[in-house]
C-alpha atoms as a printed R data frame, in Angstrom:
    type eleno elety resid chain resno       x      y       z
1   ATOM     1    CA   UNK     A     1   0.000  0.000   0.000
2   ATOM     2    CA   UNK     A     2   1.392  3.362  -1.039
3   ATOM     3    CA   UNK     A     3   1.373  5.740   1.914
4   ATOM     4    CA   UNK     A     4   1.419  8.968  -0.138
5   ATOM     5    CA   UNK     A     5  -1.110  7.817  -2.747
6   ATOM     6    CA   UNK     A     6  -3.522  6.712  -0.029
7   ATOM     7    CA   UNK     A     7  -3.450 10.087   1.748
8   ATOM     8    CA   UNK     A     8  -3.704 11.885  -1.589
9   ATOM     9    CA   UNK     A     9  -6.782  9.872  -2.493
10  ATOM    10    CA   UNK     A    10  -8.282 10.484   0.935
11  ATOM    11    CA   UNK     A    11  -7.842 14.261   0.765
12  ATOM    12    CA   UNK     A    12  -9.289 14.305  -2.740
13  ATOM    13    CA   UNK     A    13 -12.412 12.604  -1.384
14  ATOM    14    CA   UNK     A    14 -12.519 15.012   1.561
15  ATOM    15    CA   UNK     A    15 -12.307 18.002  -0.757
16  ATOM    16    CA   UNK     A    16 -15.397 16.794  -2.625
17  ATOM    17    CA   UNK     A    17 -17.363 15.605   0.418
18  ATOM    18    CA   UNK     A    18 -19.110 18.611   2.002
19  ATOM    19    CA   UNK     A    19 -20.505 16.630   4.949
20  ATOM    20    CA   UNK     A    20 -17.106 16.361   6.667
21  ATOM    21    CA   UNK     A    21 -15.520 18.883   9.013
22  ATOM    22    CA   UNK     A    22 -12.013 19.209  10.519
23  ATOM    23    CA   UNK     A    23 -12.951 16.899  13.414
24  ATOM    24    CA   UNK     A    24 -13.669 14.051  10.974
25  ATOM    25    CA   UNK     A    25 -10.313 14.585   9.261
26  ATOM    26    CA   UNK     A    26  -8.470 14.658  12.599
27  ATOM    27    CA   UNK     A    27 -10.157 11.431  13.703
28  ATOM    28    CA   UNK     A    28  -9.349  9.673  10.419
29  ATOM    29    CA   UNK     A    29  -5.674 10.726  10.623
30  ATOM    30    CA   UNK     A    30  -5.509  9.251  14.148
31  ATOM    31    CA   UNK     A    31  -7.016  5.982  12.865
32  ATOM    32    CA   UNK     A    32  -4.595  6.050   9.948
33  ATOM    33    CA   UNK     A    33  -1.691  6.298  12.417
34  ATOM    34    CA   UNK     A    34  -2.973  3.171  14.197
35  ATOM    35    CA   UNK     A    35  -3.236  1.468  10.805
36  ATOM    36    CA   UNK     A    36   0.310  2.526   9.960
37  ATOM    37    CA   UNK     A    37   1.633  1.064  13.231
38  ATOM    38    CA   UNK     A    38  -0.179 -2.169  12.385
39  ATOM    39    CA   UNK     A    39   1.665 -2.281   9.027
40  ATOM    40    CA   UNK     A    40  -1.571 -1.525   7.153
41  ATOM    41    CA   UNK     A    41  -3.230 -4.777   8.204
42  ATOM    42    CA   UNK     A    42  -6.978 -4.901   8.832
43  ATOM    43    CA   UNK     A    43  -8.641 -4.871  11.266
44  ATOM    44    CA   UNK     A    44  -7.019 -2.616  13.870
45  ATOM    45    CA   UNK     A    45  -8.012 -2.640  17.545
46  ATOM    46    CA   UNK     A    46  -8.534  0.880  18.916
47  ATOM    47    CA   UNK     A    47  -8.931  2.384  22.359
48  ATOM    48    CA   UNK     A    48 -11.284  5.333  22.710
49  ATOM    49    CA   UNK     A    49  -9.078  7.257  25.141
50  ATOM    50    CA   UNK     A    50  -5.993  6.788  22.959
51  ATOM    51    CA   UNK     A    51  -7.741  7.830  19.740
52  ATOM    52    CA   UNK     A    52  -9.292 10.888  21.451
53  ATOM    53    CA   UNK     A    53  -5.868 11.880  22.782
54  ATOM    54    CA   UNK     A    54  -4.212 11.674  19.348
55  ATOM    55    CA   UNK     A    55  -7.070 13.331  17.433
56  ATOM    56    CA   UNK     A    56  -7.432 16.089  20.088
57  ATOM    57    CA   UNK     A    57 -11.154 15.376  20.536
58  ATOM    58    CA   UNK     A    58 -12.244 16.120  24.107
59  ATOM    59    CA   UNK     A    59 -15.940 15.185  23.879
60  ATOM    60    CA   UNK     A    60 -17.042 11.540  23.882
61  ATOM    61    CA   UNK     A    61 -20.260 12.433  22.075
62  ATOM    62    CA   UNK     A    62 -18.307 14.163  19.285
63  ATOM    63    CA   UNK     A    63 -15.951 11.188  19.045
64  ATOM    64    CA   UNK     A    64 -18.752  8.641  18.610
65  ATOM    65    CA   UNK     A    65 -20.637 10.916  16.196
66  ATOM    66    CA   UNK     A    66 -17.613 11.422  13.922
67  ATOM    67    CA   UNK     A    67 -16.763  7.719  14.055
68  ATOM    68    CA   UNK     A    68 -20.283  6.754  12.978
69  ATOM    69    CA   UNK     A    69 -20.243  9.401  10.226
70  ATOM    70    CA   UNK     A    70 -16.978  8.049   8.784
71  ATOM    71    CA   UNK     A    71 -18.507  4.565   8.870
72  ATOM    72    CA   UNK     A    72 -21.743  5.618   7.158
73  ATOM    73    CA   UNK     A    73 -19.889  7.619   4.474
74  ATOM    74    CA   UNK     A    74 -17.688  4.669   3.529
75  ATOM    75    CA   UNK     A    75 -14.321  5.894   4.822
76  ATOM    76    CA   UNK     A    76 -13.988  3.146   7.439
77  ATOM    77    CA   UNK     A    77 -15.811  0.049   8.684
78  ATOM    78    CA   UNK     A    78 -16.438  0.359  12.421
79  ATOM    79    CA   UNK     A    79 -17.283 -2.699  14.525
80  ATOM    80    CA   UNK     A    80 -17.844 -1.714  18.184
81  ATOM    81    CA   UNK     A    81 -17.137 -4.322  20.855
82  ATOM    82    CA   UNK     A    82 -19.327 -2.860  23.662
83  ATOM    83    CA   UNK     A    83 -16.795 -4.353  26.074
84  ATOM    84    CA   UNK     A    84 -14.537 -2.076  28.183
85  ATOM    85    CA   UNK     A    85 -11.843 -4.782  28.309
86  ATOM    86    CA   UNK     A    86 -11.849 -5.444  24.552
87  ATOM    87    CA   UNK     A    87 -11.028 -2.839  21.911
88  ATOM    88    CA   UNK     A    88 -13.308 -2.109  18.985
89  ATOM    89    CA   UNK     A    89 -12.260 -3.106  15.460
90  ATOM    90    CA   UNK     A    90 -11.862 -0.697  12.558
91  ATOM    91    CA   UNK     A    91 -11.262 -1.581   8.901
92  ATOM    92    CA   UNK     A    92  -9.612  1.101   6.740
93  ATOM    93    CA   UNK     A    93  -9.956  1.090   2.966
94  ATOM    94    CA   UNK     A    94  -7.163  1.663   0.495
95  ATOM    95    CA   UNK     A    95  -7.714  4.915  -1.408
96  ATOM    96    CA   UNK     A    96  -4.492  4.681  -3.429
97  ATOM    97    CA   UNK     A    97  -6.309  2.579  -6.061
98  ATOM    98    CA   UNK     A    98  -8.522  5.567  -6.854
99  ATOM    99    CA   UNK     A    99  -5.488  7.382  -8.277
100 ATOM   100    CA   UNK     A   100  -5.031  5.402 -11.476
101 ATOM   101    CA   UNK     A   101  -2.135  6.453 -13.727
102 ATOM   102    CA   UNK     A   102  -2.980  7.937 -17.131
103 ATOM   103    CA   UNK     A   103  -2.333  5.559 -20.031
104 ATOM   104    CA   UNK     A   104   0.132  6.557 -22.715
105 ATOM   105    CA   UNK     A   105  -2.510  6.617 -25.422
106 ATOM   106    CA   UNK     A   106  -4.649  8.945 -23.248
107 ATOM   107    CA   UNK     A   107  -1.869 11.414 -22.607
108 ATOM   108    CA   UNK     A   108  -1.896 14.679 -24.537
109 ATOM   109    CA   UNK     A   109   0.954 15.649 -26.816
110 ATOM   110    CA   UNK     A   110   3.633 17.826 -25.357
111 ATOM   111    CA   UNK     A   111   2.917 20.656 -27.802
112 ATOM   112    CA   UNK     A   112  -0.828 20.662 -27.012
113 ATOM   113    CA   UNK     A   113  -1.800 23.102 -24.250
114 ATOM   114    CA   UNK     A   114  -3.247 21.558 -21.069
115 ATOM   115    CA   UNK     A   115  -6.068 24.078 -20.802
116 ATOM   116    CA   UNK     A   116  -8.287 24.800 -23.763
117 ATOM   117    CA   UNK     A   117  -8.655 28.516 -24.466
118 ATOM   118    CA   UNK     A   118 -12.009 30.055 -23.678
119 ATOM   119    CA   UNK     A   119 -11.898 32.019 -26.882
120 ATOM   120    CA   UNK     A   120 -10.333 30.091 -29.731
121 ATOM   121    CA   UNK     A   121 -10.001 33.234 -31.791
122 ATOM   122    CA   UNK     A   122  -6.432 34.415 -32.343
123 ATOM   123    CA   UNK     A   123  -4.988 37.323 -34.160
124 ATOM   124    CA   UNK     A   124  -3.390 35.002 -36.624
125 ATOM   125    CA   UNK     A   125  -4.281 31.293 -36.737
126 ATOM   126    CA   UNK     A   126  -1.048 30.501 -38.492
127 ATOM   127    CA   UNK     A   127   0.835 31.594 -35.380
128 ATOM   128    CA   UNK     A   128  -0.742 28.810 -33.281
129 ATOM   129    CA   UNK     A   129   0.884 26.122 -35.433
130 ATOM   130    CA   UNK     A   130   4.483 25.026 -35.362
131 ATOM   131    CA   UNK     A   131   5.275 27.550 -38.075
132 ATOM   132    CA   UNK     A   132   6.509 31.016 -37.210
133 ATOM   133    CA   UNK     A   133   4.348 34.058 -37.811
134 ATOM   134    CA   UNK     A   134   4.789 37.788 -37.838
135 ATOM   135    CA   UNK     A   135   1.760 38.642 -35.678
136 ATOM   136    CA   UNK     A   136   1.422 37.849 -31.993
137 ATOM   137    CA   UNK     A   137  -1.327 35.449 -30.871
138 ATOM   138    CA   UNK     A   138  -3.209 35.457 -27.572
139 ATOM   139    CA   UNK     A   139  -1.716 33.178 -24.915
140 ATOM   140    CA   UNK     A   140  -4.492 30.783 -23.831
141 ATOM   141    CA   UNK     A   141  -3.086 29.949 -20.391
142 ATOM   142    CA   UNK     A   142  -2.765 33.585 -19.312
143 ATOM   143    CA   UNK     A   143  -6.264 34.441 -20.523
144 ATOM   144    CA   UNK     A   144  -7.747 31.416 -18.745
145 ATOM   145    CA   UNK     A   145  -5.960 32.319 -15.514
146 ATOM   146    CA   UNK     A   146  -7.353 35.843 -15.553
147 ATOM   147    CA   UNK     A   147 -10.882 34.572 -16.242
148 ATOM   148    CA   UNK     A   148 -10.610 32.008 -13.460
149 ATOM   149    CA   UNK     A   149  -9.348 34.656 -11.047
150 ATOM   150    CA   UNK     A   150 -12.360 36.860 -11.824
151 ATOM   151    CA   UNK     A   151 -14.683 33.905 -11.291
152 ATOM   152    CA   UNK     A   152 -12.983 33.041  -8.011
153 ATOM   153    CA   UNK     A   153 -13.351 36.610  -6.743
154 ATOM   154    CA   UNK     A   154 -17.056 36.660  -7.611
155 ATOM   155    CA   UNK     A   155 -17.546 33.236  -6.012
156 ATOM   156    CA   UNK     A   156 -15.793 34.383  -2.848
157 ATOM   157    CA   UNK     A   157 -18.045 37.425  -2.644
158 ATOM   158    CA   UNK     A   158 -21.142 35.236  -3.069
159 ATOM   159    CA   UNK     A   159 -19.931 32.758  -0.429
160 ATOM   160    CA   UNK     A   160 -19.124 35.567   2.018
161 ATOM   161    CA   UNK     A   161 -22.617 37.054   1.553
162 ATOM   162    CA   UNK     A   162 -24.221 33.634   2.059
163 ATOM   163    CA   UNK     A   163 -22.074 33.029   5.121
164 ATOM   164    CA   UNK     A   164 -23.088 36.382   6.630
165 ATOM   165    CA   UNK     A   165 -26.761 35.652   5.946
166 ATOM   166    CA   UNK     A   166 -26.465 32.219   7.604
167 ATOM   167    CA   UNK     A   167 -24.717 33.711  10.652
168 ATOM   168    CA   UNK     A   168 -27.352 36.436  10.971
169 ATOM   169    CA   UNK     A   169 -30.151 33.863  10.756
170 ATOM   170    CA   UNK     A   170 -28.430 31.687  13.373
171 ATOM   171    CA   UNK     A   171 -28.071 34.658  15.722
172 ATOM   172    CA   UNK     A   172 -31.738 35.544  15.255
173 ATOM   173    CA   UNK     A   173 -32.755 31.948  15.987
174 ATOM   174    CA   UNK     A   174 -30.610 31.944  19.148
175 ATOM   175    CA   UNK     A   175 -32.213 35.186  20.322
176 ATOM   176    CA   UNK     A   176 -35.692 33.770  19.699
177 ATOM   177    CA   UNK     A   177 -34.848 30.593  21.626
178 ATOM   178    CA   UNK     A   178 -33.470 32.632  24.538
179 ATOM   179    CA   UNK     A   179 -36.602 34.769  24.647
180 ATOM   180    CA   UNK     A   180 -38.798 31.660  24.601
181 ATOM   181    CA   UNK     A   181 -36.835 30.017  27.405
182 ATOM   182    CA   UNK     A   182 -36.909 33.171  29.560
183 ATOM   183    CA   UNK     A   183 -40.656 33.593  28.976
184 ATOM   184    CA   UNK     A   184 -41.204 29.946  29.898
185 ATOM   185    CA   UNK     A   185 -39.228 30.346  33.140
186 ATOM   186    CA   UNK     A   186 -41.169 33.497  34.056
187 ATOM   187    CA   UNK     A   187 -44.443 31.703  33.362
188 ATOM   188    CA   UNK     A   188 -43.429 28.738  35.534
189 ATOM   189    CA   UNK     A   189 -42.390 31.100  38.341
190 ATOM   190    CA   UNK     A   190 -45.718 32.941  38.151
191 ATOM   191    CA   UNK     A   191 -47.655 29.665  38.207
192 ATOM   192    CA   UNK     A   192 -45.724 28.294  41.180
193 ATOM   193    CA   UNK     A   193 -45.926 31.548  43.117
194 ATOM   194    CA   UNK     A   194 -49.643 31.954  42.449
195 ATOM   195    CA   UNK     A   195 -50.306 28.327  43.423
196 ATOM   196    CA   UNK     A   196 -49.049 28.970  46.973
197 ATOM   197    CA   UNK     A   197 -51.893 29.571  49.436
198 ATOM   198    CA   UNK     A   198 -50.720 32.031  52.081
199 ATOM   199    CA   UNK     A   199 -52.860 31.712  55.243
200 ATOM   200    CA   UNK     A   200 -53.717 34.476  57.697
201 ATOM   201    CA   UNK     A   201 -52.855 34.428  61.375
202 ATOM   202    CA   UNK     A   202 -56.503 33.733  62.188
203 ATOM   203    CA   UNK     A   203 -56.508 30.654  59.958
204 ATOM   204    CA   UNK     A   204 -53.353 29.355  61.583
205 ATOM   205    CA   UNK     A   205 -54.626 29.935  65.139
206 ATOM   206    CA   UNK     A   206 -57.935 28.220  64.438
207 ATOM   207    CA   UNK     A   207 -56.145 25.248  62.859
208 ATOM   208    CA   UNK     A   208 -53.796 24.868  65.837
209 ATOM   209    CA   UNK     A   209 -56.745 25.101  68.259
210 ATOM   210    CA   UNK     A   210 -58.545 22.349  66.349
211 ATOM   211    CA   UNK     A   211 -55.505 20.121  66.914
212 ATOM   212    CA   UNK     A   212 -55.296 21.044  70.647
213 ATOM   213    CA   UNK     A   213 -52.132 23.113  70.284
214 ATOM   214    CA   UNK     A   214 -51.537 26.419  72.074
215 ATOM   215    CA   UNK     A   215 -51.945 29.740  70.356
216 ATOM   216    CA   UNK     A   216 -48.287 30.560  71.003
217 ATOM   217    CA   UNK     A   217 -47.151 27.742  68.708
218 ATOM   218    CA   UNK     A   218 -49.490 29.033  66.001
219 ATOM   219    CA   UNK     A   219 -47.904 32.478  66.341
220 ATOM   220    CA   UNK     A   220 -44.394 30.953  66.090
221 ATOM   221    CA   UNK     A   221 -45.360 28.967  63.002
222 ATOM   222    CA   UNK     A   222 -46.890 31.986  61.266
223 ATOM   223    CA   UNK     A   223 -43.998 34.349  62.100
224 ATOM   224    CA   UNK     A   224 -41.349 31.883  60.964
225 ATOM   225    CA   UNK     A   225 -42.775 31.023  57.536
226 ATOM   226    CA   UNK     A   226 -43.853 34.598  56.868
227 ATOM   227    CA   UNK     A   227 -40.268 35.747  57.452
228 ATOM   228    CA   UNK     A   228 -38.908 33.264  54.864
229 ATOM   229    CA   UNK     A   229 -41.587 34.055  52.275
230 ATOM   230    CA   UNK     A   230 -43.508 30.833  52.824
231 ATOM   231    CA   UNK     A   231 -40.639 28.763  51.398
232 ATOM   232    CA   UNK     A   232 -39.811 25.258  52.568
233 ATOM   233    CA   UNK     A   233 -36.080 24.976  53.187
234 ATOM   234    CA   UNK     A   234 -35.647 28.516  51.893
235 ATOM   235    CA   UNK     A   235 -36.018 27.392  48.239
236 ATOM   236    CA   UNK     A   236 -39.248 25.521  47.470
237 ATOM   237    CA   UNK     A   237 -42.579 27.385  47.619
238 ATOM   238    CA   UNK     A   238 -44.990 25.952  50.173
239 ATOM   239    CA   UNK     A   239 -47.900 24.137  48.521
240 ATOM   240    CA   UNK     A   240 -49.892 23.004  51.578
241 ATOM   241    CA   UNK     A   241 -49.438 25.066  54.743
242 ATOM   242    CA   UNK     A   242 -51.641 22.712  56.760
243 ATOM   243    CA   UNK     A   243 -49.242 19.823  56.087
244 ATOM   244    CA   UNK     A   244 -46.366 22.067  57.173
245 ATOM   245    CA   UNK     A   245 -48.334 22.896  60.356
246 ATOM   246    CA   UNK     A   246 -48.728 19.173  61.061
247 ATOM   247    CA   UNK     A   247 -44.957 18.719  60.816
248 ATOM   248    CA   UNK     A   248 -44.509 21.720  63.108
249 ATOM   249    CA   UNK     A   249 -46.816 20.124  65.700
250 ATOM   250    CA   UNK     A   250 -44.980 16.779  65.482
251 ATOM   251    CA   UNK     A   251 -41.555 18.386  65.976
252 ATOM   252    CA   UNK     A   252 -42.657 20.956  68.573
253 ATOM   253    CA   UNK     A   253 -41.988 18.707  71.647
254 ATOM   254    CA   UNK     A   254 -38.362 18.362  70.612
255 ATOM   255    CA   UNK     A   255 -37.760 22.092  71.036
256 ATOM   256    CA   UNK     A   256 -39.451 22.556  74.432
257 ATOM   257    CA   UNK     A   257 -36.890 23.698  77.046
258 ATOM   258    CA   UNK     A   258 -36.105 21.805  80.235
259 ATOM   259    CA   UNK     A   259 -38.101 24.274  82.335
260 ATOM   260    CA   UNK     A   260 -41.208 23.615  80.249
261 ATOM   261    CA   UNK     A   261 -40.959 19.832  80.820
262 ATOM   262    CA   UNK     A   262 -42.100 19.150  84.453
263 ATOM   263    CA   UNK     A   263 -41.751 15.373  84.216
264 ATOM   264    CA   UNK     A   264 -38.168 15.504  82.932
265 ATOM   265    CA   UNK     A   265 -35.662 14.042  85.413
266 ATOM   266    CA   UNK     A   266 -33.084 16.495  86.605
267 ATOM   267    CA   UNK     A   267 -30.043 14.228  86.682
268 ATOM   268    CA   UNK     A   268 -27.488 17.031  86.562
269 ATOM   269    CA   UNK     A   269 -28.924 19.017  89.481
270 ATOM   270    CA   UNK     A   270 -27.427 18.256  92.961
271 ATOM   271    CA   UNK     A   271 -27.469 19.912  96.363
272 ATOM   272    CA   UNK     A   272 -24.548 18.117  97.994
273 ATOM   273    CA   UNK     A   273 -20.912 18.961  97.584
274 ATOM   274    CA   UNK     A   274 -18.809 16.144  96.164
275 ATOM   275    CA   UNK     A   275 -15.135 15.492  96.686
276 ATOM   276    CA   UNK     A   276 -13.724 14.445  93.318
277 ATOM   277    CA   UNK     A   277 -10.335 13.519  94.869
278 ATOM   278    CA   UNK     A   278 -11.838 10.393  96.427
279 ATOM   279    CA   UNK     A   279 -11.579  7.254  94.278
280 ATOM   280    CA   UNK     A   280 -14.752  5.622  93.042
């Protein structure tokens, strides 16, 4: 396999194929290096981390996407193993056969110009033959080069205008998507905030009295959640304040002080002086 002819054939295919981008080319060159180290024998066993390191691809999603694209476009044959302890297999095709040499009978004579003139008219047709003439003829290659340069300039201007139009349309689409997402977030915030039922102090007191809880606890509950904007944990809007009141009633005995608990044993209180120098 001819190394130079293969790469030449590959880059000729890349130049024609508009679906490829620089990431595809970088990935293929990394695979080609593995193939080269394997003495151009198929298949080659690849490691994802190693190929990503050589091709300078940092995203796993981009790596798998480019690998599948090269497979679908016929540049490689990819056979994934789906096993972390076994490398996937890749078959690379020989593109050097696409560069077939020109046969001798198909070659043009040395005296015949490579590029046909756009305008075959000359000042003197006799000057284009092997015979000498007195009048100067137009040089076809120079005329063709000037015409091609003009065409290239016009094509570049068209491509630049199309590129600017595409960029402007992409920016407009991004702005529209941002506006939609911000409007959606505002709508969700309005819905969640409006769905919260904020009770009055009278409602809270009556609810605590129904559950045989003192009015002081109702006042504590109301003052606390009103100060935090009726948010649970400081982040989530409260949906059901009665359920929150039930939790408050369940956890209230845990926060009652020692003085408020008459039945609590006072183990730490003592009236006698102790001598801690005496052994136990």
